[in-house]
Amino acid sequence: MMAKQDEEEDGEEGKDALEKKEKTYEERLQEMEERKKERDARVDKLAENLIT
């Protein structure tokens, strides 16, 4: 009886952990995209300085 209750609790914790993991994945993806934009801007500026 306790094992079934534990499984149900683990299932809920698993869902919460999965949602948190997905959220952190989305956050990490967004951070990587922001860093890429910043890096691209720096590269463009450096390239512009080399040309002139």
PDB file of N, CA and C in Angstrom:
ATOM      1  N   MET A   1       0.833  -1.190   0.000  1.00  0.00           N
ATOM      2  CA  MET A   1       0.000   0.000   0.000  1.00  0.00           C
ATOM      3  C   MET A   1       0.879   1.256   0.000  1.00  0.00           C
ATOM      4  N   MET A   2       1.904   1.275   0.813  1.00  0.00           N
ATOM      5  CA  MET A   2       2.798   2.434   0.865  1.00  0.00           C
ATOM      6  C   MET A   2       3.571   2.566  -0.454  1.00  0.00           C
ATOM      7  N   ALA A   3       3.918   1.430  -1.058  1.00  0.00           N
ATOM      8  CA  ALA A   3       4.682   1.468  -2.300  1.00  0.00           C
ATOM      9  C   ALA A   3       3.887   2.170  -3.395  1.00  0.00           C
ATOM     10  N   LYS A   4       2.587   1.887  -3.461  1.00  0.00           N
ATOM     11  CA  LYS A   4       1.755   2.529  -4.485  1.00  0.00           C
ATOM     12  C   LYS A   4       1.705   4.043  -4.249  1.00  0.00           C
ATOM     13  N   GLN A   5       1.569   4.442  -2.995  1.00  0.00           N
ATOM     14  CA  GLN A   5       1.535   5.870  -2.667  1.00  0.00           C
ATOM     15  C   GLN A   5       2.879   6.518  -3.027  1.00  0.00           C
ATOM     16  N   ASP A   6       3.965   5.819  -2.734  1.00  0.00           N
ATOM     17  CA  ASP A   6       5.289   6.338  -3.073  1.00  0.00           C
ATOM     18  C   ASP A   6       5.436   6.502  -4.584  1.00  0.00           C
ATOM     19  N   GLU A   7       4.929   5.522  -5.342  1.00  0.00           N
ATOM     20  CA  GLU A   7       5.006   5.601  -6.798  1.00  0.00           C
ATOM     21  C   GLU A   7       4.239   6.811  -7.312  1.00  0.00           C
ATOM     22  N   GLU A   8       3.061   7.050  -6.737  1.00  0.00           N
ATOM     23  CA  GLU A   8       2.257   8.190  -7.166  1.00  0.00           C
ATOM     24  C   GLU A   8       2.985   9.496  -6.855  1.00  0.00           C
ATOM     25  N   GLU A   9       3.597   9.572  -5.685  1.00  0.00           N
ATOM     26  CA  GLU A   9       4.347  10.774  -5.323  1.00  0.00           C
ATOM     27  C   GLU A   9       5.544  10.951  -6.247  1.00  0.00           C
ATOM     28  N   ASP A  10       6.231   9.845  -6.545  1.00  0.00           N
ATOM     29  CA  ASP A  10       7.365   9.911  -7.464  1.00  0.00           C
ATOM     30  C   ASP A  10       6.911  10.364  -8.844  1.00  0.00           C
ATOM     31  N   GLY A  11       5.740   9.902  -9.249  1.00  0.00           N
ATOM     32  CA  GLY A  11       5.196  10.310 -10.540  1.00  0.00           C
ATOM     33  C   GLY A  11       4.958  11.799 -10.584  1.00  0.00           C
ATOM     34  N   GLU A  12       4.406  12.345  -9.516  1.00  0.00           N
ATOM     35  CA  GLU A  12       4.173  13.796  -9.453  1.00  0.00           C
ATOM     36  C   GLU A  12       5.499  14.546  -9.443  1.00  0.00           C
ATOM     37  N   GLU A  13       6.444  14.053  -8.666  1.00  0.00           N
ATOM     38  CA  GLU A  13       7.757  14.698  -8.610  1.00  0.00           C
ATOM     39  C   GLU A  13       8.433  14.616  -9.970  1.00  0.00           C
ATOM     40  N   GLY A  14       8.258  13.483 -10.634  1.00  0.00           N
ATOM     41  CA  GLY A  14       8.833  13.309 -11.966  1.00  0.00           C
ATOM     42  C   GLY A  14       8.269  14.310 -12.949  1.00  0.00           C
ATOM     43  N   LYS A  15       6.963  14.527 -12.885  1.00  0.00           N
ATOM     44  CA  LYS A  15       6.323  15.502 -13.781  1.00  0.00           C
ATOM     45  C   LYS A  15       6.846  16.899 -13.489  1.00  0.00           C
ATOM     46  N   ASP A  16       6.929  17.242 -12.198  1.00  0.00           N
ATOM     47  CA  ASP A  16       7.438  18.560 -11.816  1.00  0.00           C
ATOM     48  C   ASP A  16       8.881  18.733 -12.285  1.00  0.00           C
ATOM     49  N   ALA A  17       9.674  17.690 -12.093  1.00  0.00           N
ATOM     50  CA  ALA A  17      11.075  17.760 -12.498  1.00  0.00           C
ATOM     51  C   ALA A  17      11.181  17.898 -14.013  1.00  0.00           C
ATOM     52  N   LEU A  18      10.323  17.188 -14.737  1.00  0.00           N
ATOM     53  CA  LEU A  18      10.346  17.261 -16.195  1.00  0.00           C
ATOM     54  C   LEU A  18       9.956  18.657 -16.663  1.00  0.00           C
ATOM     55  N   GLU A  19       8.912  19.222 -16.062  1.00  0.00           N
ATOM     56  CA  GLU A  19       8.505  20.577 -16.423  1.00  0.00           C
ATOM     57  C   GLU A  19       9.629  21.565 -16.125  1.00  0.00           C
ATOM     58  N   LYS A  20      10.283  21.389 -14.980  1.00  0.00           N
ATOM     59  CA  LYS A  20      11.385  22.281 -14.613  1.00  0.00           C
ATOM     60  C   LYS A  20      12.542  22.108 -15.596  1.00  0.00           C
ATOM     61  N   LYS A  21      12.810  20.849 -15.974  1.00  0.00           N
ATOM     62  CA  LYS A  21      13.891  20.584 -16.915  1.00  0.00           C
ATOM     63  C   LYS A  21      13.584  21.217 -18.267  1.00  0.00           C
ATOM     64  N   GLU A  22      12.335  21.103 -18.725  1.00  0.00           N
ATOM     65  CA  GLU A  22      11.952  21.715 -19.989  1.00  0.00           C
ATOM     66  C   GLU A  22      12.089  23.227 -19.907  1.00  0.00           C
ATOM     67  N   LYS A  23      11.680  23.793 -18.786  1.00  0.00           N
ATOM     68  CA  LYS A  23      11.772  25.240 -18.608  1.00  0.00           C
ATOM     69  C   LYS A  23      13.242  25.660 -18.635  1.00  0.00           C
ATOM     70  N   THR A  24      14.080  24.910 -17.938  1.00  0.00           N
ATOM     71  CA  THR A  24      15.486  25.280 -17.915  1.00  0.00           C
ATOM     72  C   THR A  24      16.093  25.088 -19.298  1.00  0.00           C
ATOM     73  N   TYR A  25      15.617  24.098 -20.055  1.00  0.00           N
ATOM     74  CA  TYR A  25      16.101  23.906 -21.422  1.00  0.00           C
ATOM     75  C   TYR A  25      15.757  25.134 -22.258  1.00  0.00           C
ATOM     76  N   GLU A  26      14.510  25.603 -22.148  1.00  0.00           N
ATOM     77  CA  GLU A  26      14.085  26.787 -22.897  1.00  0.00           C
ATOM     78  C   GLU A  26      14.905  28.007 -22.472  1.00  0.00           C
ATOM     79  N   GLU A  27      15.137  28.138 -21.168  1.00  0.00           N
ATOM     80  CA  GLU A  27      15.931  29.266 -20.672  1.00  0.00           C
ATOM     81  C   GLU A  27      17.359  29.194 -21.193  1.00  0.00           C
ATOM     82  N   ARG A  28      17.944  27.989 -21.164  1.00  0.00           N
ATOM     83  CA  ARG A  28      19.316  27.833 -21.659  1.00  0.00           C
ATOM     84  C   ARG A  28      19.390  28.137 -23.145  1.00  0.00           C
ATOM     85  N   LEU A  29      18.389  27.681 -23.888  1.00  0.00           N
ATOM     86  CA  LEU A  29      18.353  27.945 -25.320  1.00  0.00           C
ATOM     87  C   LEU A  29      18.289  29.442 -25.588  1.00  0.00           C
ATOM     88  N   GLN A  30      17.453  30.131 -24.835  1.00  0.00           N
ATOM     89  CA  GLN A  30      17.321  31.582 -24.998  1.00  0.00           C
ATOM     90  C   GLN A  30      18.640  32.282 -24.651  1.00  0.00           C
ATOM     91  N   GLU A  31      19.286  31.846 -23.571  1.00  0.00           N
ATOM     92  CA  GLU A  31      20.567  32.442 -23.181  1.00  0.00           C
ATOM     93  C   GLU A  31      21.619  32.219 -24.261  1.00  0.00           C
ATOM     94  N   MET A  32      21.641  31.016 -24.842  1.00  0.00           N
ATOM     95  CA  MET A  32      22.606  30.727 -25.898  1.00  0.00           C
ATOM     96  C   MET A  32      22.359  31.612 -27.114  1.00  0.00           C
ATOM     97  N   GLU A  33      21.093  31.817 -27.462  1.00  0.00           N
ATOM     98  CA  GLU A  33      20.769  32.679 -28.598  1.00  0.00           C
ATOM     99  C   GLU A  33      21.197  34.117 -28.324  1.00  0.00           C
ATOM    100  N   GLU A  34      20.990  34.591 -27.089  1.00  0.00           N
ATOM    101  CA  GLU A  34      21.408  35.949 -26.728  1.00  0.00           C
ATOM    102  C   GLU A  34      22.924  36.086 -26.814  1.00  0.00           C
ATOM    103  N   ARG A  35      23.653  35.081 -26.294  1.00  0.00           N
ATOM    104  CA  ARG A  35      25.117  35.127 -26.361  1.00  0.00           C
ATOM    105  C   ARG A  35      25.596  35.108 -27.809  1.00  0.00           C
ATOM    106  N   LYS A  36      24.911  34.326 -28.654  1.00  0.00           N
ATOM    107  CA  LYS A  36      25.281  34.270 -30.069  1.00  0.00           C
ATOM    108  C   LYS A  36      25.101  35.634 -30.722  1.00  0.00           C
ATOM    109  N   LYS A  37      23.999  36.310 -30.417  1.00  0.00           N
ATOM    110  CA  LYS A  37      23.765  37.644 -30.981  1.00  0.00           C
ATOM    111  C   LYS A  37      24.854  38.608 -30.527  1.00  0.00           C
ATOM    112  N   GLU A  38      25.209  38.552 -29.238  1.00  0.00           N
ATOM    113  CA  GLU A  38      26.259  39.424 -28.708  1.00  0.00           C
ATOM    114  C   GLU A  38      27.596  39.122 -29.383  1.00  0.00           C
ATOM    115  N   ARG A  39      27.902  37.844 -29.548  1.00  0.00           N
ATOM    116  CA  ARG A  39      29.148  37.432 -30.179  1.00  0.00           C
ATOM    117  C   ARG A  39      29.173  37.880 -31.642  1.00  0.00           C
ATOM    118  N   ASP A  40      28.057  37.700 -32.342  1.00  0.00           N
ATOM    119  CA  ASP A  40      27.978  38.137 -33.737  1.00  0.00           C
ATOM    120  C   ASP A  40      28.190  39.641 -33.848  1.00  0.00           C
ATOM    121  N   ALA A  41      27.630  40.404 -32.908  1.00  0.00           N
ATOM    122  CA  ALA A  41      27.794  41.859 -32.923  1.00  0.00           C
ATOM    123  C   ALA A  41      29.262  42.229 -32.712  1.00  0.00           C
ATOM    124  N   ARG A  42      29.938  41.525 -31.793  1.00  0.00           N
ATOM    125  CA  ARG A  42      31.364  41.799 -31.558  1.00  0.00           C
ATOM    126  C   ARG A  42      32.184  41.449 -32.794  1.00  0.00           C
ATOM    127  N   VAL A  43      31.870  40.328 -33.420  1.00  0.00           N
ATOM    128  CA  VAL A  43      32.597  39.913 -34.623  1.00  0.00           C
ATOM    129  C   VAL A  43      32.396  40.932 -35.737  1.00  0.00           C
ATOM    130  N   ASP A  44      31.165  41.393 -35.904  1.00  0.00           N
ATOM    131  CA  ASP A  44      30.890  42.406 -36.932  1.00  0.00           C
ATOM    132  C   ASP A  44      31.696  43.675 -36.670  1.00  0.00           C
ATOM    133  N   LYS A  45      31.751  44.083 -35.407  1.00  0.00           N
ATOM    134  CA  LYS A  45      32.491  45.299 -35.050  1.00  0.00           C
ATOM    135  C   LYS A  45      33.990  45.108 -35.315  1.00  0.00           C
ATOM    136  N   LEU A  46      34.520  43.945 -34.946  1.00  0.00           N
ATOM    137  CA  LEU A  46      35.935  43.670 -35.197  1.00  0.00           C
ATOM    138  C   LEU A  46      36.225  43.638 -36.696  1.00  0.00           C
ATOM    139  N   ALA A  47      35.346  43.007 -37.449  1.00  0.00           N
ATOM    140  CA  ALA A  47      35.528  42.935 -38.901  1.00  0.00           C
ATOM    141  C   ALA A  47      35.491  44.335 -39.504  1.00  0.00           C
ATOM    142  N   GLU A  48      34.589  45.155 -39.022  1.00  0.00           N
ATOM    143  CA  GLU A  48      34.484  46.535 -39.506  1.00  0.00           C
ATOM    144  C   GLU A  48      35.774  47.300 -39.203  1.00  0.00           C
ATOM    145  N   ASN A  49      36.335  47.091 -38.022  1.00  0.00           N
ATOM    146  CA  ASN A  49      37.588  47.756 -37.648  1.00  0.00           C
ATOM    147  C   ASN A  49      38.752  47.274 -38.510  1.00  0.00           C
ATOM    148  N   LEU A  50      38.747  46.012 -38.885  1.00  0.00           N
ATOM    149  CA  LEU A  50      39.813  45.486 -39.735  1.00  0.00           C
ATOM    150  C   LEU A  50      39.731  46.072 -41.141  1.00  0.00           C
ATOM    151  N   ILE A  51      38.523  46.241 -41.628  1.00  0.00           N
ATOM    152  CA  ILE A  51      38.322  46.761 -42.980  1.00  0.00           C
ATOM    153  C   ILE A  51      38.779  48.207 -43.068  1.00  0.00           C
ATOM    154  N   THR A  52      38.513  48.984 -42.027  1.00  0.00           N
ATOM    155  CA  THR A  52      38.853  50.420 -42.076  1.00  0.00           C
ATOM    156  C   THR A  52      40.269  50.681 -41.631  1.00  0.00           C
TER     157      THR A  52
END
